[in-house]
Amino acid sequence: MSEGTVKRGKLVVYSGSSGVGKGTIMEHLLKEFPELKFSVSATTRAPRPGEVHGVHYFFVSHEEFDRMIEEDGFLENETFCGNKYGTPKKAVEDMLSQGTNVILEIEVKGGTNVIRKFPECVSIFILPPSIEELERRLRKRGTEDEETILKRVAEAREEIKSAPLYKYNVINGELEAAINEVISILKKEFSE
Ligand code: 5GP
């Protein structure tokens, strides 16, 4: 098949507040849809234990990040709780033009920017059953200090206001049910 006839891949924008369980749901999605590729973002945040450069993120310095902005290397980029995060443009464009479906796990400001740029994208927002439950989950995860937890909870209150801009809202109350809901959304969207 020549390149001109390849069906463009679908772009999935996947957002949800910190601690809502979107990473866990994502792991299941990548197993369920082996042809769906996770876009690895660049970030200035320090790696958490177990995070691998080039797999979870490209961990870069502020200088490297700013150079990527200057070189127009990002599809979108945002600052979140004091750290910078960005979606590498070329990698995503290449995958889409080769017919590969790509999922961006990004926060809401970046997510809504991408939705504006690519209105045909599949956008999914994962919601917690409540803010109190979100705070409880963040504490249980134990990967952030108290100040960061409070920052992330405050951020979540703001982020949730943008949920209606996403095509699909999924509440992660019971994990299995949320996973199944997202899987059926993607099955439907990928088959169109
Ligand atoms: P974390 O530090 O918990 O890995 O990520 C913090 C937030 O940044 C999460 O909501 C995550 O989805 C988001 N994020 C990760 N990569 C990107 C990116 O490339 N762009 C934007 N805008 N947000 C990102």
PDB file of C-alpha atoms and ligand atoms in Angstrom:
ATOM      1  CA  MET A   1       0.000   0.000   0.000  1.00  0.00           C
ATOM      2  CA  SER A   2       1.443   3.423  -0.857  1.00  0.00           C
ATOM      3  CA  GLU A   3       1.640   6.018   1.880  1.00  0.00           C
ATOM      4  CA  GLY A   4      -1.160   8.063   0.353  1.00  0.00           C
ATOM      5  CA  THR A   5      -3.679   5.275   0.891  1.00  0.00           C
ATOM      6  CA  VAL A   6      -2.834   4.517   4.528  1.00  0.00           C
ATOM      7  CA  LYS A   7      -5.790   5.329   6.800  1.00  0.00           C
ATOM      8  CA  ARG A   8      -4.649   7.903   9.336  1.00  0.00           C
ATOM      9  CA  GLY A   9      -4.477   6.623  12.898  1.00  0.00           C
ATOM     10  CA  LYS A  10      -6.848   7.916  15.572  1.00  0.00           C
ATOM     11  CA  LEU A  11      -5.632  10.353  18.171  1.00  0.00           C
ATOM     12  CA  VAL A  12      -6.887   9.684  21.702  1.00  0.00           C
ATOM     13  CA  VAL A  13      -6.673  12.438  24.317  1.00  0.00           C
ATOM     14  CA  TYR A  14      -6.870  10.882  27.748  1.00  0.00           C
ATOM     15  CA  SER A  15      -7.011  13.090  30.852  1.00  0.00           C
ATOM     16  CA  GLY A  16      -7.983  12.927  34.477  1.00  0.00           C
ATOM     17  CA  SER A  17      -6.839  14.333  37.756  1.00  0.00           C
ATOM     18  CA  SER A  18      -3.690  13.159  39.444  1.00  0.00           C
ATOM     19  CA  GLY A  19      -4.461  10.066  41.545  1.00  0.00           C
ATOM     20  CA  VAL A  20      -7.717   9.240  39.759  1.00  0.00           C
ATOM     21  CA  GLY A  21      -6.350   5.892  38.592  1.00  0.00           C
ATOM     22  CA  LYS A  22      -5.731   6.810  34.974  1.00  0.00           C
ATOM     23  CA  GLY A  23      -2.298   5.171  34.947  1.00  0.00           C
ATOM     24  CA  THR A  24      -3.793   1.858  36.060  1.00  0.00           C
ATOM     25  CA  ILE A  25      -6.558   2.071  33.473  1.00  0.00           C
ATOM     26  CA  MET A  26      -3.949   2.975  30.839  1.00  0.00           C
ATOM     27  CA  GLU A  27      -1.923  -0.182  31.586  1.00  0.00           C
ATOM     28  CA  HIS A  28      -5.015  -2.257  30.829  1.00  0.00           C
ATOM     29  CA  LEU A  29      -5.745  -0.302  27.643  1.00  0.00           C
ATOM     30  CA  LEU A  30      -2.256  -0.891  26.267  1.00  0.00           C
ATOM     31  CA  LYS A  31      -2.661  -4.634  26.913  1.00  0.00           C
ATOM     32  CA  GLU A  32      -6.132  -4.722  25.368  1.00  0.00           C
ATOM     33  CA  PHE A  33      -5.083  -2.729  22.274  1.00  0.00           C
ATOM     34  CA  PRO A  34      -1.512  -3.772  21.390  1.00  0.00           C
ATOM     35  CA  GLU A  35      -1.694  -1.583  18.262  1.00  0.00           C
ATOM     36  CA  LEU A  36      -2.407   1.533  20.376  1.00  0.00           C
ATOM     37  CA  LYS A  37       0.781   3.481  21.038  1.00  0.00           C
ATOM     38  CA  PHE A  38       1.401   5.549  24.159  1.00  0.00           C
ATOM     39  CA  SER A  39       2.967   8.908  23.345  1.00  0.00           C
ATOM     40  CA  VAL A  40       5.978   9.364  25.635  1.00  0.00           C
ATOM     41  CA  SER A  41       6.040  12.963  26.888  1.00  0.00           C
ATOM     42  CA  ALA A  42       9.003  15.049  27.913  1.00  0.00           C
ATOM     43  CA  THR A  43       9.003  16.394  31.463  1.00  0.00           C
ATOM     44  CA  THR A  44      11.225  18.347  33.813  1.00  0.00           C
ATOM     45  CA  ARG A  45       9.780  16.402  36.785  1.00  0.00           C
ATOM     46  CA  ALA A  46      12.141  14.038  38.623  1.00  0.00           C
ATOM     47  CA  PRO A  47      11.510  10.334  37.928  1.00  0.00           C
ATOM     48  CA  ARG A  48       9.472   8.396  40.514  1.00  0.00           C
ATOM     49  CA  PRO A  49      10.849   5.045  41.645  1.00  0.00           C
ATOM     50  CA  GLY A  50      10.431   2.543  38.825  1.00  0.00           C
ATOM     51  CA  GLU A  51       9.946   5.129  36.090  1.00  0.00           C
ATOM     52  CA  VAL A  52      12.159   4.581  33.076  1.00  0.00           C
ATOM     53  CA  HIS A  53      13.525   7.279  30.735  1.00  0.00           C
ATOM     54  CA  GLY A  54      12.041   6.814  27.267  1.00  0.00           C
ATOM     55  CA  VAL A  55       9.272   4.518  28.536  1.00  0.00           C
ATOM     56  CA  HIS A  56       7.228   6.578  30.992  1.00  0.00           C
ATOM     57  CA  TYR A  57       8.707   9.961  30.128  1.00  0.00           C
ATOM     58  CA  PHE A  58      11.752  11.569  28.615  1.00  0.00           C
ATOM     59  CA  PHE A  59      13.172  13.180  31.746  1.00  0.00           C
ATOM     60  CA  VAL A  60      14.871  16.376  30.616  1.00  0.00           C
ATOM     61  CA  SER A  61      16.363  19.498  32.166  1.00  0.00           C
ATOM     62  CA  HIS A  62      14.575  22.872  32.003  1.00  0.00           C
ATOM     63  CA  GLU A  63      17.167  23.969  29.419  1.00  0.00           C
ATOM     64  CA  GLU A  64      16.502  20.950  27.196  1.00  0.00           C
ATOM     65  CA  PHE A  65      12.758  21.476  27.532  1.00  0.00           C
ATOM     66  CA  ASP A  66      13.047  25.144  26.537  1.00  0.00           C
ATOM     67  CA  ARG A  67      15.203  24.179  23.556  1.00  0.00           C
ATOM     68  CA  MET A  68      12.463  21.777  22.397  1.00  0.00           C
ATOM     69  CA  ILE A  69       9.925  24.631  22.636  1.00  0.00           C
ATOM     70  CA  GLU A  70      12.193  26.905  20.568  1.00  0.00           C
ATOM     71  CA  GLU A  71      12.593  24.195  17.948  1.00  0.00           C
ATOM     72  CA  ASP A  72       8.787  23.870  17.714  1.00  0.00           C
ATOM     73  CA  GLY A  73       9.153  20.284  18.897  1.00  0.00           C
ATOM     74  CA  PHE A  74       5.898  20.072  20.855  1.00  0.00           C
ATOM     75  CA  LEU A  75       2.322  19.448  19.796  1.00  0.00           C
ATOM     76  CA  GLU A  76       1.416  21.072  23.109  1.00  0.00           C
ATOM     77  CA  ASN A  77       3.213  21.802  26.340  1.00  0.00           C
ATOM     78  CA  GLU A  78       2.103  23.000  29.772  1.00  0.00           C
ATOM     79  CA  THR A  79       3.341  23.662  33.269  1.00  0.00           C
ATOM     80  CA  PHE A  80       1.651  21.504  35.906  1.00  0.00           C
ATOM     81  CA  CYS A  81       2.337  21.923  39.631  1.00  0.00           C
ATOM     82  CA  GLY A  82       5.680  23.583  38.900  1.00  0.00           C
ATOM     83  CA  ASN A  83       6.946  21.087  36.315  1.00  0.00           C
ATOM     84  CA  LYS A  84       6.847  21.264  32.543  1.00  0.00           C
ATOM     85  CA  TYR A  85       5.295  18.556  30.396  1.00  0.00           C
ATOM     86  CA  GLY A  86       5.110  18.349  26.604  1.00  0.00           C
ATOM     87  CA  THR A  87       3.986  16.028  23.806  1.00  0.00           C
ATOM     88  CA  PRO A  88       6.722  15.506  21.202  1.00  0.00           C
ATOM     89  CA  LYS A  89       5.175  16.578  17.902  1.00  0.00           C
ATOM     90  CA  LYS A  90       7.100  14.570  15.317  1.00  0.00           C
ATOM     91  CA  ALA A  91       6.715  11.190  17.006  1.00  0.00           C
ATOM     92  CA  VAL A  92       2.931  11.606  17.214  1.00  0.00           C
ATOM     93  CA  GLU A  93       2.578  12.940  13.652  1.00  0.00           C
ATOM     94  CA  ASP A  94       4.678  10.054  12.271  1.00  0.00           C
ATOM     95  CA  MET A  95       2.614   7.402  14.071  1.00  0.00           C
ATOM     96  CA  LEU A  96      -0.706   8.913  12.968  1.00  0.00           C
ATOM     97  CA  SER A  97       0.386   9.194   9.344  1.00  0.00           C
ATOM     98  CA  GLN A  98       1.526   5.552   9.408  1.00  0.00           C
ATOM     99  CA  GLY A  99      -1.986   4.554  10.491  1.00  0.00           C
ATOM    100  CA  THR A 100      -1.138   3.917  14.139  1.00  0.00           C
ATOM    101  CA  ASN A 101      -3.596   4.918  16.866  1.00  0.00           C
ATOM    102  CA  VAL A 102      -1.913   7.106  19.481  1.00  0.00           C
ATOM    103  CA  ILE A 103      -2.950   7.915  23.045  1.00  0.00           C
ATOM    104  CA  LEU A 104      -1.853  11.099  24.839  1.00  0.00           C
ATOM    105  CA  GLU A 105      -2.102  10.951  28.621  1.00  0.00           C
ATOM    106  CA  ILE A 106      -2.004  14.668  29.351  1.00  0.00           C
ATOM    107  CA  GLU A 107      -3.433  17.176  31.791  1.00  0.00           C
ATOM    108  CA  VAL A 108      -6.499  19.242  31.024  1.00  0.00           C
ATOM    109  CA  LYS A 109      -5.019  22.467  29.629  1.00  0.00           C
ATOM    110  CA  GLY A 110      -2.913  20.524  27.136  1.00  0.00           C
ATOM    111  CA  GLY A 111      -5.833  18.167  26.503  1.00  0.00           C
ATOM    112  CA  THR A 112      -8.278  20.929  25.658  1.00  0.00           C
ATOM    113  CA  ASN A 113      -5.670  22.557  23.377  1.00  0.00           C
ATOM    114  CA  VAL A 114      -5.298  19.310  21.465  1.00  0.00           C
ATOM    115  CA  ILE A 115      -9.099  18.911  21.288  1.00  0.00           C
ATOM    116  CA  ARG A 116      -9.297  22.402  19.731  1.00  0.00           C
ATOM    117  CA  LYS A 117      -6.516  21.617  17.232  1.00  0.00           C
ATOM    118  CA  PHE A 118      -7.845  18.153  16.362  1.00  0.00           C
ATOM    119  CA  PRO A 119     -11.625  18.243  16.855  1.00  0.00           C
ATOM    120  CA  GLU A 120     -11.893  14.756  15.342  1.00  0.00           C
ATOM    121  CA  CYS A 121      -9.827  13.222  18.168  1.00  0.00           C
ATOM    122  CA  VAL A 122     -11.319  10.804  20.701  1.00  0.00           C
ATOM    123  CA  SER A 123     -11.259  12.576  24.068  1.00  0.00           C
ATOM    124  CA  ILE A 124     -11.787  10.781  27.378  1.00  0.00           C
ATOM    125  CA  PHE A 125     -11.799  12.321  30.851  1.00  0.00           C
ATOM    126  CA  ILE A 126     -11.532  10.065  33.909  1.00  0.00           C
ATOM    127  CA  LEU A 127     -13.325  11.463  36.960  1.00  0.00           C
ATOM    128  CA  PRO A 128     -13.030  10.443  40.611  1.00  0.00           C
ATOM    129  CA  PRO A 129     -16.272   9.576  42.442  1.00  0.00           C
ATOM    130  CA  SER A 130     -15.534  12.632  44.654  1.00  0.00           C
ATOM    131  CA  ILE A 131     -12.695  15.025  45.556  1.00  0.00           C
ATOM    132  CA  GLU A 132     -12.461  13.432  49.023  1.00  0.00           C
ATOM    133  CA  GLU A 133     -11.913  10.021  47.454  1.00  0.00           C
ATOM    134  CA  LEU A 134      -9.260  11.484  45.147  1.00  0.00           C
ATOM    135  CA  GLU A 135      -7.367  12.948  48.106  1.00  0.00           C
ATOM    136  CA  ARG A 136      -7.557   9.594  49.890  1.00  0.00           C
ATOM    137  CA  ARG A 137      -6.140   7.783  46.829  1.00  0.00           C
ATOM    138  CA  LEU A 138      -3.288  10.275  46.447  1.00  0.00           C
ATOM    139  CA  ARG A 139      -2.302   9.744  50.076  1.00  0.00           C
ATOM    140  CA  LYS A 140      -2.512   5.978  49.701  1.00  0.00           C
ATOM    141  CA  ARG A 141      -0.255   6.094  46.608  1.00  0.00           C
ATOM    142  CA  GLY A 142       2.367   7.738  48.802  1.00  0.00           C
ATOM    143  CA  THR A 143       4.475   9.064  45.928  1.00  0.00           C
ATOM    144  CA  GLU A 144       4.009  12.767  46.781  1.00  0.00           C
ATOM    145  CA  ASP A 145       4.702  14.851  49.883  1.00  0.00           C
ATOM    146  CA  GLU A 146       1.892  16.626  51.751  1.00  0.00           C
ATOM    147  CA  GLU A 147       2.376  19.964  49.987  1.00  0.00           C
ATOM    148  CA  THR A 148       2.287  18.317  46.563  1.00  0.00           C
ATOM    149  CA  ILE A 149      -0.811  16.298  47.491  1.00  0.00           C
ATOM    150  CA  LEU A 150      -2.665  19.477  48.477  1.00  0.00           C
ATOM    151  CA  LYS A 151      -1.505  21.221  45.284  1.00  0.00           C
ATOM    152  CA  ARG A 152      -2.693  18.298  43.182  1.00  0.00           C
ATOM    153  CA  VAL A 153      -6.080  18.191  44.941  1.00  0.00           C
ATOM    154  CA  ALA A 154      -6.545  21.937  44.359  1.00  0.00           C
ATOM    155  CA  GLU A 155      -5.538  21.456  40.722  1.00  0.00           C
ATOM    156  CA  ALA A 156      -8.045  18.592  40.408  1.00  0.00           C
ATOM    157  CA  ARG A 157     -10.931  20.833  41.519  1.00  0.00           C
ATOM    158  CA  GLU A 158     -10.084  23.198  38.650  1.00  0.00           C
ATOM    159  CA  GLU A 159      -9.409  20.450  36.110  1.00  0.00           C
ATOM    160  CA  ILE A 160     -12.756  18.759  36.681  1.00  0.00           C
ATOM    161  CA  LYS A 161     -14.509  21.900  35.426  1.00  0.00           C
ATOM    162  CA  SER A 162     -13.173  21.114  31.942  1.00  0.00           C
ATOM    163  CA  ALA A 163     -14.560  17.567  31.862  1.00  0.00           C
ATOM    164  CA  PRO A 164     -17.579  18.591  29.705  1.00  0.00           C
ATOM    165  CA  LEU A 165     -15.175  19.609  26.901  1.00  0.00           C
ATOM    166  CA  TYR A 166     -14.236  15.947  26.493  1.00  0.00           C
ATOM    167  CA  LYS A 167     -16.389  13.648  24.359  1.00  0.00           C
ATOM    168  CA  TYR A 168     -16.485  10.934  27.031  1.00  0.00           C
ATOM    169  CA  ASN A 169     -16.523  11.259  30.845  1.00  0.00           C
ATOM    170  CA  VAL A 170     -15.843   8.050  32.776  1.00  0.00           C
ATOM    171  CA  ILE A 171     -16.143   7.874  36.575  1.00  0.00           C
ATOM    172  CA  ASN A 172     -13.554   5.624  38.165  1.00  0.00           C
ATOM    173  CA  GLY A 173     -15.561   4.400  41.139  1.00  0.00           C
ATOM    174  CA  GLU A 174     -15.057   0.691  40.643  1.00  0.00           C
ATOM    175  CA  LEU A 175     -11.826   0.064  38.707  1.00  0.00           C
ATOM    176  CA  GLU A 176     -12.966  -2.948  36.683  1.00  0.00           C
ATOM    177  CA  ALA A 177     -16.110  -1.152  35.523  1.00  0.00           C
ATOM    178  CA  ALA A 178     -14.133   1.960  34.516  1.00  0.00           C
ATOM    179  CA  ILE A 179     -11.613  -0.147  32.566  1.00  0.00           C
ATOM    180  CA  ASN A 180     -14.417  -1.937  30.733  1.00  0.00           C
ATOM    181  CA  GLU A 181     -16.150   1.338  29.924  1.00  0.00           C
ATOM    182  CA  VAL A 182     -13.019   2.864  28.397  1.00  0.00           C
ATOM    183  CA  ILE A 183     -12.295  -0.343  26.470  1.00  0.00           C
ATOM    184  CA  SER A 184     -15.766  -0.306  24.928  1.00  0.00           C
ATOM    185  CA  ILE A 185     -15.447   3.380  24.009  1.00  0.00           C
ATOM    186  CA  LEU A 186     -12.171   2.704  22.198  1.00  0.00           C
ATOM    187  CA  LYS A 187     -13.447  -0.486  20.506  1.00  0.00           C
ATOM    188  CA  LYS A 188     -16.332   1.530  19.089  1.00  0.00           C
ATOM    189  CA  GLU A 189     -14.170   4.488  18.044  1.00  0.00           C
ATOM    190  CA  PHE A 190     -11.424   2.333  16.468  1.00  0.00           C
ATOM    191  CA  SER A 191     -13.950   0.375  14.446  1.00  0.00           C
ATOM    192  CA  GLU A 192     -15.356   3.538  12.792  1.00  0.00           C
TER     193      GLU A 192
HETATM  194  P1  5GP B   1       2.640  13.130  36.666  1.00  0.00           P
HETATM  195  O1  5GP B   1       3.639  14.062  37.261  1.00  0.00           O
HETATM  196  O2  5GP B   1       1.637  12.639  37.698  1.00  0.00           O
HETATM  197  O3  5GP B   1       3.247  12.020  35.847  1.00  0.00           O
HETATM  198  O4  5GP B   1       1.786  13.988  35.610  1.00  0.00           O
HETATM  199  C1  5GP B   1       1.149  15.157  36.018  1.00  0.00           C
HETATM  200  C2  5GP B   1       0.121  15.535  34.976  1.00  0.00           C
HETATM  201  O5  5GP B   1       0.774  15.890  33.761  1.00  0.00           O
HETATM  202  C3  5GP B   1      -0.821  14.379  34.629  1.00  0.00           C
HETATM  203  O6  5GP B   1      -2.144  14.893  34.558  1.00  0.00           O
HETATM  204  C4  5GP B   1      -0.333  13.919  33.282  1.00  0.00           C
HETATM  205  O7  5GP B   1      -1.372  13.352  32.510  1.00  0.00           O
HETATM  206  C5  5GP B   1       0.121  15.235  32.693  1.00  0.00           C
HETATM  207  N1  5GP B   1       1.026  15.096  31.546  1.00  0.00           N
HETATM  208  C6  5GP B   1       1.907  14.106  31.266  1.00  0.00           C
HETATM  209  N2  5GP B   1       2.511  14.331  30.096  1.00  0.00           N
HETATM  210  C7  5GP B   1       1.994  15.488  29.609  1.00  0.00           C
HETATM  211  C8  5GP B   1       2.207  16.237  28.397  1.00  0.00           C
HETATM  212  O8  5GP B   1       2.980  15.903  27.521  1.00  0.00           O
HETATM  213  N3  5GP B   1       1.481  17.368  28.255  1.00  0.00           N
HETATM  214  C9  5GP B   1       0.592  17.804  29.181  1.00  0.00           C
HETATM  215  N4  5GP B   1      -0.071  18.911  28.921  1.00  0.00           N
HETATM  216  N5  5GP B   1       0.373  17.124  30.322  1.00  0.00           N
HETATM  217  C10 5GP B   1       1.068  15.981  30.534  1.00  0.00           C
END
